[in-house]
PDB file of C-alpha atoms in Angstrom:
ATOM      1  CA  UNK A   1     -41.357  26.945  36.067  1.00  0.00           C
ATOM      2  CA  UNK A   2     -38.201  28.698  35.172  1.00  0.00           C
ATOM      3  CA  UNK A   3     -39.773  30.354  31.920  1.00  0.00           C
ATOM      4  CA  UNK A   4     -43.084  31.727  34.331  1.00  0.00           C
ATOM      5  CA  UNK A   5     -40.352  33.396  36.816  1.00  0.00           C
ATOM      6  CA  UNK A   6     -37.901  34.958  33.940  1.00  0.00           C
ATOM      7  CA  UNK A   7     -39.037  38.254  34.073  1.00  0.00           C
ATOM      8  CA  UNK A   8     -39.384  38.859  37.610  1.00  0.00           C
ATOM      9  CA  UNK A   9     -35.853  37.239  38.760  1.00  0.00           C
ATOM     10  CA  UNK A  10     -34.372  39.101  36.044  1.00  0.00           C
ATOM     11  CA  UNK A  11     -35.810  42.638  36.643  1.00  0.00           C
ATOM     12  CA  UNK A  12     -34.904  42.096  40.706  1.00  0.00           C
ATOM     13  CA  UNK A  13     -31.462  40.630  40.307  1.00  0.00           C
ATOM     14  CA  UNK A  14     -30.552  43.534  37.962  1.00  0.00           C
ATOM     15  CA  UNK A  15     -31.806  46.296  40.302  1.00  0.00           C
ATOM     16  CA  UNK A  16     -30.278  44.910  43.336  1.00  0.00           C
ATOM     17  CA  UNK A  17     -26.687  44.240  41.613  1.00  0.00           C
ATOM     18  CA  UNK A  18     -26.954  47.717  40.432  1.00  0.00           C
ATOM     19  CA  UNK A  19     -27.528  49.182  43.930  1.00  0.00           C
ATOM     20  CA  UNK A  20     -24.105  47.449  44.965  1.00  0.00           C
ATOM     21  CA  UNK A  21     -21.765  48.316  41.627  1.00  0.00           C
ATOM     22  CA  UNK A  22     -19.134  50.819  41.710  1.00  0.00           C
ATOM     23  CA  UNK A  23     -18.305  50.332  38.175  1.00  0.00           C
ATOM     24  CA  UNK A  24     -20.147  50.496  35.146  1.00  0.00           C
ATOM     25  CA  UNK A  25     -21.038  47.341  33.379  1.00  0.00           C
ATOM     26  CA  UNK A  26     -22.789  47.019  29.775  1.00  0.00           C
ATOM     27  CA  UNK A  27     -24.764  44.101  28.620  1.00  0.00           C
ATOM     28  CA  UNK A  28     -27.777  43.932  26.049  1.00  0.00           C
ATOM     29  CA  UNK A  29     -31.087  42.889  27.603  1.00  0.00           C
ATOM     30  CA  UNK A  30     -31.230  40.286  24.938  1.00  0.00           C
ATOM     31  CA  UNK A  31     -28.110  38.676  26.164  1.00  0.00           C
ATOM     32  CA  UNK A  32     -29.495  38.053  30.001  1.00  0.00           C
ATOM     33  CA  UNK A  33     -31.219  34.805  30.434  1.00  0.00           C
ATOM     34  CA  UNK A  34     -32.439  32.571  33.268  1.00  0.00           C
ATOM     35  CA  UNK A  35     -31.533  29.234  33.056  1.00  0.00           C
ATOM     36  CA  UNK A  36     -31.182  25.683  34.761  1.00  0.00           C
ATOM     37  CA  UNK A  37     -29.574  23.510  31.633  1.00  0.00           C
ATOM     38  CA  UNK A  38     -25.584  24.417  32.202  1.00  0.00           C
ATOM     39  CA  UNK A  39     -26.069  24.746  35.850  1.00  0.00           C
ATOM     40  CA  UNK A  40     -28.404  21.885  36.795  1.00  0.00           C
ATOM     41  CA  UNK A  41     -29.870  21.235  39.675  1.00  0.00           C
ATOM     42  CA  UNK A  42     -29.144  24.807  40.156  1.00  0.00           C
ATOM     43  CA  UNK A  43     -30.914  27.946  38.419  1.00  0.00           C
ATOM     44  CA  UNK A  44     -28.467  30.645  36.981  1.00  0.00           C
ATOM     45  CA  UNK A  45     -28.843  34.022  35.625  1.00  0.00           C
ATOM     46  CA  UNK A  46     -26.425  34.416  32.834  1.00  0.00           C
ATOM     47  CA  UNK A  47     -25.018  37.633  31.386  1.00  0.00           C
ATOM     48  CA  UNK A  48     -23.429  37.094  28.005  1.00  0.00           C
ATOM     49  CA  UNK A  49     -21.312  39.554  26.099  1.00  0.00           C
ATOM     50  CA  UNK A  50     -20.552  41.535  29.131  1.00  0.00           C
ATOM     51  CA  UNK A  51     -18.350  44.738  29.558  1.00  0.00           C
ATOM     52  CA  UNK A  52     -17.304  45.760  33.010  1.00  0.00           C
ATOM     53  CA  UNK A  53     -15.230  48.568  33.284  1.00  0.00           C
ATOM     54  CA  UNK A  54     -12.531  49.783  36.180  1.00  0.00           C
ATOM     55  CA  UNK A  55     -13.534  51.191  39.484  1.00  0.00           C
ATOM     56  CA  UNK A  56     -15.424  54.516  39.384  1.00  0.00           C
ATOM     57  CA  UNK A  57     -12.612  55.475  41.840  1.00  0.00           C
ATOM     58  CA  UNK A  58      -9.731  54.456  39.585  1.00  0.00           C
ATOM     59  CA  UNK A  59      -8.076  57.064  38.073  1.00  0.00           C
ATOM     60  CA  UNK A  60      -8.591  55.650  34.369  1.00  0.00           C
ATOM     61  CA  UNK A  61     -11.923  53.769  33.150  1.00  0.00           C
ATOM     62  CA  UNK A  62     -10.563  51.127  30.944  1.00  0.00           C
ATOM     63  CA  UNK A  63     -12.020  47.467  30.274  1.00  0.00           C
ATOM     64  CA  UNK A  64     -11.252  45.683  33.772  1.00  0.00           C
ATOM     65  CA  UNK A  65     -13.633  42.609  32.046  1.00  0.00           C
ATOM     66  CA  UNK A  66     -14.997  41.398  29.011  1.00  0.00           C
ATOM     67  CA  UNK A  67     -16.726  37.991  29.149  1.00  0.00           C
ATOM     68  CA  UNK A  68     -18.523  36.000  26.690  1.00  0.00           C
ATOM     69  CA  UNK A  69     -20.777  34.416  29.850  1.00  0.00           C
ATOM     70  CA  UNK A  70     -21.094  35.172  33.468  1.00  0.00           C
ATOM     71  CA  UNK A  71     -23.409  33.292  35.492  1.00  0.00           C
ATOM     72  CA  UNK A  72     -24.710  33.580  38.895  1.00  0.00           C
ATOM     73  CA  UNK A  73     -26.056  30.432  40.469  1.00  0.00           C
ATOM     74  CA  UNK A  74     -28.319  29.542  43.309  1.00  0.00           C
ATOM     75  CA  UNK A  75     -30.691  27.011  44.557  1.00  0.00           C
ATOM     76  CA  UNK A  76     -34.021  26.639  42.721  1.00  0.00           C
ATOM     77  CA  UNK A  77     -35.952  27.020  45.844  1.00  0.00           C
ATOM     78  CA  UNK A  78     -35.168  30.268  45.814  1.00  0.00           C
ATOM     79  CA  UNK A  79     -37.634  31.202  43.015  1.00  0.00           C
ATOM     80  CA  UNK A  80     -40.588  30.462  45.717  1.00  0.00           C
ATOM     81  CA  UNK A  81     -39.099  32.188  48.402  1.00  0.00           C
ATOM     82  CA  UNK A  82     -38.028  35.278  46.333  1.00  0.00           C
ATOM     83  CA  UNK A  83     -34.787  35.762  48.174  1.00  0.00           C
ATOM     84  CA  UNK A  84     -31.724  34.718  45.884  1.00  0.00           C
ATOM     85  CA  UNK A  85     -28.341  33.650  47.451  1.00  0.00           C
ATOM     86  CA  UNK A  86     -25.563  33.246  45.093  1.00  0.00           C
ATOM     87  CA  UNK A  87     -23.867  30.172  45.483  1.00  0.00           C
ATOM     88  CA  UNK A  88     -21.379  29.800  42.596  1.00  0.00           C
ATOM     89  CA  UNK A  89     -20.243  31.659  39.929  1.00  0.00           C
ATOM     90  CA  UNK A  90     -19.192  30.803  36.396  1.00  0.00           C
ATOM     91  CA  UNK A  91     -16.682  32.838  34.076  1.00  0.00           C
ATOM     92  CA  UNK A  92     -15.818  31.505  30.607  1.00  0.00           C
ATOM     93  CA  UNK A  93     -14.088  32.957  27.928  1.00  0.00           C
ATOM     94  CA  UNK A  94     -12.962  36.159  29.550  1.00  0.00           C
ATOM     95  CA  UNK A  95     -10.403  38.838  29.362  1.00  0.00           C
ATOM     96  CA  UNK A  96      -9.153  40.376  32.721  1.00  0.00           C
ATOM     97  CA  UNK A  97      -7.194  43.578  32.819  1.00  0.00           C
ATOM     98  CA  UNK A  98      -6.093  43.963  36.760  1.00  0.00           C
ATOM     99  CA  UNK A  99      -4.139  46.955  37.883  1.00  0.00           C
ATOM    100  CA  UNK A 100      -2.540  48.666  40.951  1.00  0.00           C
ATOM    101  CA  UNK A 101      -1.444  52.509  40.140  1.00  0.00           C
ATOM    102  CA  UNK A 102       1.855  53.660  41.465  1.00  0.00           C
ATOM    103  CA  UNK A 103      -0.022  54.495  45.180  1.00  0.00           C
ATOM    104  CA  UNK A 104      -1.261  50.857  45.424  1.00  0.00           C
ATOM    105  CA  UNK A 105      -4.826  51.442  44.254  1.00  0.00           C
ATOM    106  CA  UNK A 106      -6.674  48.588  42.579  1.00  0.00           C
ATOM    107  CA  UNK A 107      -8.882  49.123  39.385  1.00  0.00           C
ATOM    108  CA  UNK A 108     -11.109  46.180  40.678  1.00  0.00           C
ATOM    109  CA  UNK A 109     -12.998  47.569  44.013  1.00  0.00           C
ATOM    110  CA  UNK A 110     -16.333  47.327  41.907  1.00  0.00           C
ATOM    111  CA  UNK A 111     -18.442  46.288  44.829  1.00  0.00           C
ATOM    112  CA  UNK A 112     -19.642  49.190  46.966  1.00  0.00           C
ATOM    113  CA  UNK A 113     -17.996  48.560  50.727  1.00  0.00           C
ATOM    114  CA  UNK A 114     -20.387  50.410  52.566  1.00  0.00           C
ATOM    115  CA  UNK A 115     -23.494  48.901  51.156  1.00  0.00           C
ATOM    116  CA  UNK A 116     -22.838  45.795  53.104  1.00  0.00           C
ATOM    117  CA  UNK A 117     -25.702  42.887  52.880  1.00  0.00           C
ATOM    118  CA  UNK A 118     -28.112  42.736  55.455  1.00  0.00           C
ATOM    119  CA  UNK A 119     -31.469  40.195  56.322  1.00  0.00           C
ATOM    120  CA  UNK A 120     -34.097  42.632  54.377  1.00  0.00           C
ATOM    121  CA  UNK A 121     -31.763  42.035  50.935  1.00  0.00           C
ATOM    122  CA  UNK A 122     -33.439  39.926  48.370  1.00  0.00           C
ATOM    123  CA  UNK A 123     -29.937  39.487  46.721  1.00  0.00           C
ATOM    124  CA  UNK A 124     -26.926  38.064  48.825  1.00  0.00           C
ATOM    125  CA  UNK A 125     -23.631  36.358  47.973  1.00  0.00           C
ATOM    126  CA  UNK A 126     -22.876  33.326  49.893  1.00  0.00           C
ATOM    127  CA  UNK A 127     -20.177  31.830  47.252  1.00  0.00           C
ATOM    128  CA  UNK A 128     -19.096  28.312  47.871  1.00  0.00           C
ATOM    129  CA  UNK A 129     -17.786  27.614  44.192  1.00  0.00           C
ATOM    130  CA  UNK A 130     -16.384  29.963  41.815  1.00  0.00           C
ATOM    131  CA  UNK A 131     -15.210  28.457  38.234  1.00  0.00           C
ATOM    132  CA  UNK A 132     -13.106  30.109  35.485  1.00  0.00           C
ATOM    133  CA  UNK A 133     -12.468  28.698  31.929  1.00  0.00           C
ATOM    134  CA  UNK A 134     -10.918  30.181  29.142  1.00  0.00           C
ATOM    135  CA  UNK A 135      -9.732  33.379  30.772  1.00  0.00           C
ATOM    136  CA  UNK A 136      -6.819  35.562  29.856  1.00  0.00           C
ATOM    137  CA  UNK A 137      -5.518  37.634  32.591  1.00  0.00           C
ATOM    138  CA  UNK A 138      -3.149  40.702  32.228  1.00  0.00           C
ATOM    139  CA  UNK A 139      -1.916  41.928  36.022  1.00  0.00           C
ATOM    140  CA  UNK A 140       0.473  45.015  36.375  1.00  0.00           C
ATOM    141  CA  UNK A 141       1.138  46.504  39.631  1.00  0.00           C
ATOM    142  CA  UNK A 142       3.034  49.756  39.034  1.00  0.00           C
ATOM    143  CA  UNK A 143       3.836  50.529  42.751  1.00  0.00           C
ATOM    144  CA  UNK A 144       5.186  46.987  43.149  1.00  0.00           C
ATOM    145  CA  UNK A 145       6.811  46.840  39.569  1.00  0.00           C
ATOM    146  CA  UNK A 146       5.059  43.461  39.064  1.00  0.00           C
ATOM    147  CA  UNK A 147       4.006  42.242  35.582  1.00  0.00           C
ATOM    148  CA  UNK A 148       1.739  38.954  35.154  1.00  0.00           C
ATOM    149  CA  UNK A 149      -0.008  37.696  31.621  1.00  0.00           C
ATOM    150  CA  UNK A 150      -1.408  34.093  31.743  1.00  0.00           C
ATOM    151  CA  UNK A 151      -4.181  32.143  30.036  1.00  0.00           C
ATOM    152  CA  UNK A 152      -6.093  30.005  32.398  1.00  0.00           C
ATOM    153  CA  UNK A 153      -7.187  26.994  30.930  1.00  0.00           C
ATOM    154  CA  UNK A 154      -9.494  26.268  34.203  1.00  0.00           C
ATOM    155  CA  UNK A 155      -9.455  26.970  37.476  1.00  0.00           C
ATOM    156  CA  UNK A 156     -11.971  26.397  40.574  1.00  0.00           C
ATOM    157  CA  UNK A 157     -12.043  28.000  44.223  1.00  0.00           C
ATOM    158  CA  UNK A 158     -14.218  25.866  46.850  1.00  0.00           C
ATOM    159  CA  UNK A 159     -14.860  27.124  50.239  1.00  0.00           C
ATOM    160  CA  UNK A 160     -17.187  28.884  52.494  1.00  0.00           C
ATOM    161  CA  UNK A 161     -16.149  32.613  51.592  1.00  0.00           C
ATOM    162  CA  UNK A 162     -18.507  34.188  53.651  1.00  0.00           C
ATOM    163  CA  UNK A 163     -17.254  32.788  56.882  1.00  0.00           C
ATOM    164  CA  UNK A 164     -14.011  33.933  59.125  1.00  0.00           C
ATOM    165  CA  UNK A 165     -12.519  30.386  59.351  1.00  0.00           C
ATOM    166  CA  UNK A 166     -12.838  27.956  56.683  1.00  0.00           C
ATOM    167  CA  UNK A 167     -10.841  25.861  54.135  1.00  0.00           C
ATOM    168  CA  UNK A 168     -10.193  26.971  50.682  1.00  0.00           C
ATOM    169  CA  UNK A 169      -9.542  24.350  47.869  1.00  0.00           C
ATOM    170  CA  UNK A 170      -8.184  25.285  44.639  1.00  0.00           C
ATOM    171  CA  UNK A 171      -7.029  23.320  41.550  1.00  0.00           C
ATOM    172  CA  UNK A 172      -6.246  24.277  37.719  1.00  0.00           C
ATOM    173  CA  UNK A 173      -4.059  24.707  35.094  1.00  0.00           C
ATOM    174  CA  UNK A 174      -2.677  27.654  32.926  1.00  0.00           C
ATOM    175  CA  UNK A 175       0.039  28.977  30.871  1.00  0.00           C
ATOM    176  CA  UNK A 176       2.053  31.887  32.048  1.00  0.00           C
ATOM    177  CA  UNK A 177       3.221  33.986  29.344  1.00  0.00           C
ATOM    178  CA  UNK A 178       5.401  36.017  31.726  1.00  0.00           C
ATOM    179  CA  UNK A 179       5.808  36.620  35.461  1.00  0.00           C
ATOM    180  CA  UNK A 180       7.962  39.605  35.894  1.00  0.00           C
ATOM    181  CA  UNK A 181       9.194  42.023  38.427  1.00  0.00           C
ATOM    182  CA  UNK A 182      11.153  45.148  37.312  1.00  0.00           C
ATOM    183  CA  UNK A 183      13.077  43.820  34.377  1.00  0.00           C
ATOM    184  CA  UNK A 184      13.560  40.102  35.726  1.00  0.00           C
ATOM    185  CA  UNK A 185      11.339  37.464  34.198  1.00  0.00           C
ATOM    186  CA  UNK A 186      10.957  34.818  36.659  1.00  0.00           C
ATOM    187  CA  UNK A 187       8.505  32.696  34.497  1.00  0.00           C
ATOM    188  CA  UNK A 188       8.048  32.871  31.081  1.00  0.00           C
ATOM    189  CA  UNK A 189       6.180  30.475  28.242  1.00  0.00           C
ATOM    190  CA  UNK A 190       5.472  27.857  31.374  1.00  0.00           C
ATOM    191  CA  UNK A 191       2.759  25.570  31.799  1.00  0.00           C
ATOM    192  CA  UNK A 192       1.314  25.608  35.203  1.00  0.00           C
ATOM    193  CA  UNK A 193      -0.905  22.836  37.015  1.00  0.00           C
ATOM    194  CA  UNK A 194      -1.942  23.116  40.844  1.00  0.00           C
ATOM    195  CA  UNK A 195      -3.530  21.729  43.312  1.00  0.00           C
ATOM    196  CA  UNK A 196      -4.058  23.573  46.848  1.00  0.00           C
ATOM    197  CA  UNK A 197      -5.879  23.510  49.725  1.00  0.00           C
ATOM    198  CA  UNK A 198      -5.424  26.196  52.644  1.00  0.00           C
ATOM    199  CA  UNK A 199      -6.831  26.923  56.174  1.00  0.00           C
ATOM    200  CA  UNK A 200      -8.069  30.095  55.874  1.00  0.00           C
ATOM    201  CA  UNK A 201      -8.698  32.182  59.293  1.00  0.00           C
ATOM    202  CA  UNK A 202      -9.195  35.683  58.917  1.00  0.00           C
ATOM    203  CA  UNK A 203      -6.274  37.234  56.889  1.00  0.00           C
ATOM    204  CA  UNK A 204      -4.041  34.442  57.516  1.00  0.00           C
ATOM    205  CA  UNK A 205      -3.567  31.246  55.304  1.00  0.00           C
ATOM    206  CA  UNK A 206      -1.921  28.100  56.224  1.00  0.00           C
ATOM    207  CA  UNK A 207      -1.053  25.528  53.530  1.00  0.00           C
ATOM    208  CA  UNK A 208      -2.787  22.257  54.136  1.00  0.00           C
ATOM    209  CA  UNK A 209      -1.820  20.846  51.001  1.00  0.00           C
ATOM    210  CA  UNK A 210      -0.040  22.168  47.995  1.00  0.00           C
ATOM    211  CA  UNK A 211       1.440  20.569  44.583  1.00  0.00           C
ATOM    212  CA  UNK A 212       2.308  22.690  41.550  1.00  0.00           C
ATOM    213  CA  UNK A 213       4.082  21.550  38.180  1.00  0.00           C
ATOM    214  CA  UNK A 214       5.661  24.168  36.279  1.00  0.00           C
ATOM    215  CA  UNK A 215       6.130  22.379  33.020  1.00  0.00           C
ATOM    216  CA  UNK A 216       7.993  19.021  34.496  1.00  0.00           C
ATOM    217  CA  UNK A 217       9.145  20.489  37.403  1.00  0.00           C
ATOM    218  CA  UNK A 218       7.050  19.528  40.725  1.00  0.00           C
ATOM    219  CA  UNK A 219       6.925  21.739  43.519  1.00  0.00           C
ATOM    220  CA  UNK A 220       5.383  20.777  47.344  1.00  0.00           C
ATOM    221  CA  UNK A 221       5.157  23.593  49.531  1.00  0.00           C
ATOM    222  CA  UNK A 222       4.161  24.248  53.461  1.00  0.00           C
ATOM    223  CA  UNK A 223       3.774  27.363  55.658  1.00  0.00           C
ATOM    224  CA  UNK A 224       1.840  30.162  55.864  1.00  0.00           C
ATOM    225  CA  UNK A 225       1.138  33.857  54.948  1.00  0.00           C
ATOM    226  CA  UNK A 226      -1.049  37.154  55.964  1.00  0.00           C
ATOM    227  CA  UNK A 227      -2.375  39.029  52.890  1.00  0.00           C
ATOM    228  CA  UNK A 228      -4.945  42.099  53.698  1.00  0.00           C
ATOM    229  CA  UNK A 229      -5.052  44.808  50.882  1.00  0.00           C
ATOM    230  CA  UNK A 230      -1.512  43.510  50.213  1.00  0.00           C
ATOM    231  CA  UNK A 231       0.912  40.718  51.030  1.00  0.00           C
ATOM    232  CA  UNK A 232       1.950  41.350  54.629  1.00  0.00           C
ATOM    233  CA  UNK A 233       4.080  38.575  55.514  1.00  0.00           C
ATOM    234  CA  UNK A 234       5.478  34.984  54.014  1.00  0.00           C
ATOM    235  CA  UNK A 235       6.900  31.918  55.663  1.00  0.00           C
ATOM    236  CA  UNK A 236       6.758  29.289  53.023  1.00  0.00           C
ATOM    237  CA  UNK A 237       8.993  26.339  52.620  1.00  0.00           C
ATOM    238  CA  UNK A 238       9.451  24.535  48.930  1.00  0.00           C
ATOM    239  CA  UNK A 239      10.705  20.735  48.295  1.00  0.00           C
ATOM    240  CA  UNK A 240      10.986  19.598  44.447  1.00  0.00           C
ATOM    241  CA  UNK A 241      10.732  16.372  42.375  1.00  0.00           C
ATOM    242  CA  UNK A 242      12.536  16.438  39.061  1.00  0.00           C
ATOM    243  CA  UNK A 243      14.237  19.493  39.494  1.00  0.00           C
ATOM    244  CA  UNK A 244      15.816  21.202  36.566  1.00  0.00           C
ATOM    245  CA  UNK A 245      18.696  23.105  37.519  1.00  0.00           C
ATOM    246  CA  UNK A 246      18.356  26.235  35.008  1.00  0.00           C
ATOM    247  CA  UNK A 247      14.493  26.150  35.572  1.00  0.00           C
ATOM    248  CA  UNK A 248      14.926  25.984  39.627  1.00  0.00           C
ATOM    249  CA  UNK A 249      17.212  28.707  39.319  1.00  0.00           C
TER     250      UNK A 249
END
């Protein structure tokens, strides 16, 4: 069944995605497949050896994302309905370069804001699950003078992201090469493991559960924060276990 629908689905999805994209994406036609093997019981369109460049509105056009594999998963019943609701995203073996310029403009606004989804769209994003494995992230905020470099071994995000009010769960582990503001490095060469749960109501995130391990230092937190295009306010309290004084400072 997947084989029968493959050409039709790939052609439609590429057409729909291109309507919404605000950046250049390069991928060879031979590296686009429709599969059910890795995503079972869902069906997925896979893009292999994909390169996405920075937003067309950004001053430079460097590589934003290069990935060995990016998969968009949907219910196999969508093959019959010919309307595809993307529920999950899988990203593996990737490198991401995230930037903000000196005015605070991001390089990752690659989805056209004025092209909102409607009932007539053949392709919509109703995300519930995002899984990232083996991803190197380089983050630079020139306005706030922040730098961050990390290898994400695995991280997952779960929630009804299309809703205004939902529960967001995220967990994973990573190795942080450095987290730096101006000349101060707050984290350097640290293993990071986390298990978090938030109540999301619009722009307000309230901590339901938060356990973070930095090497052997364990931090438990509670509180809330508000984030829109940037962090608006923050009220978080931390308590710790097995605290090492030098690490904590």
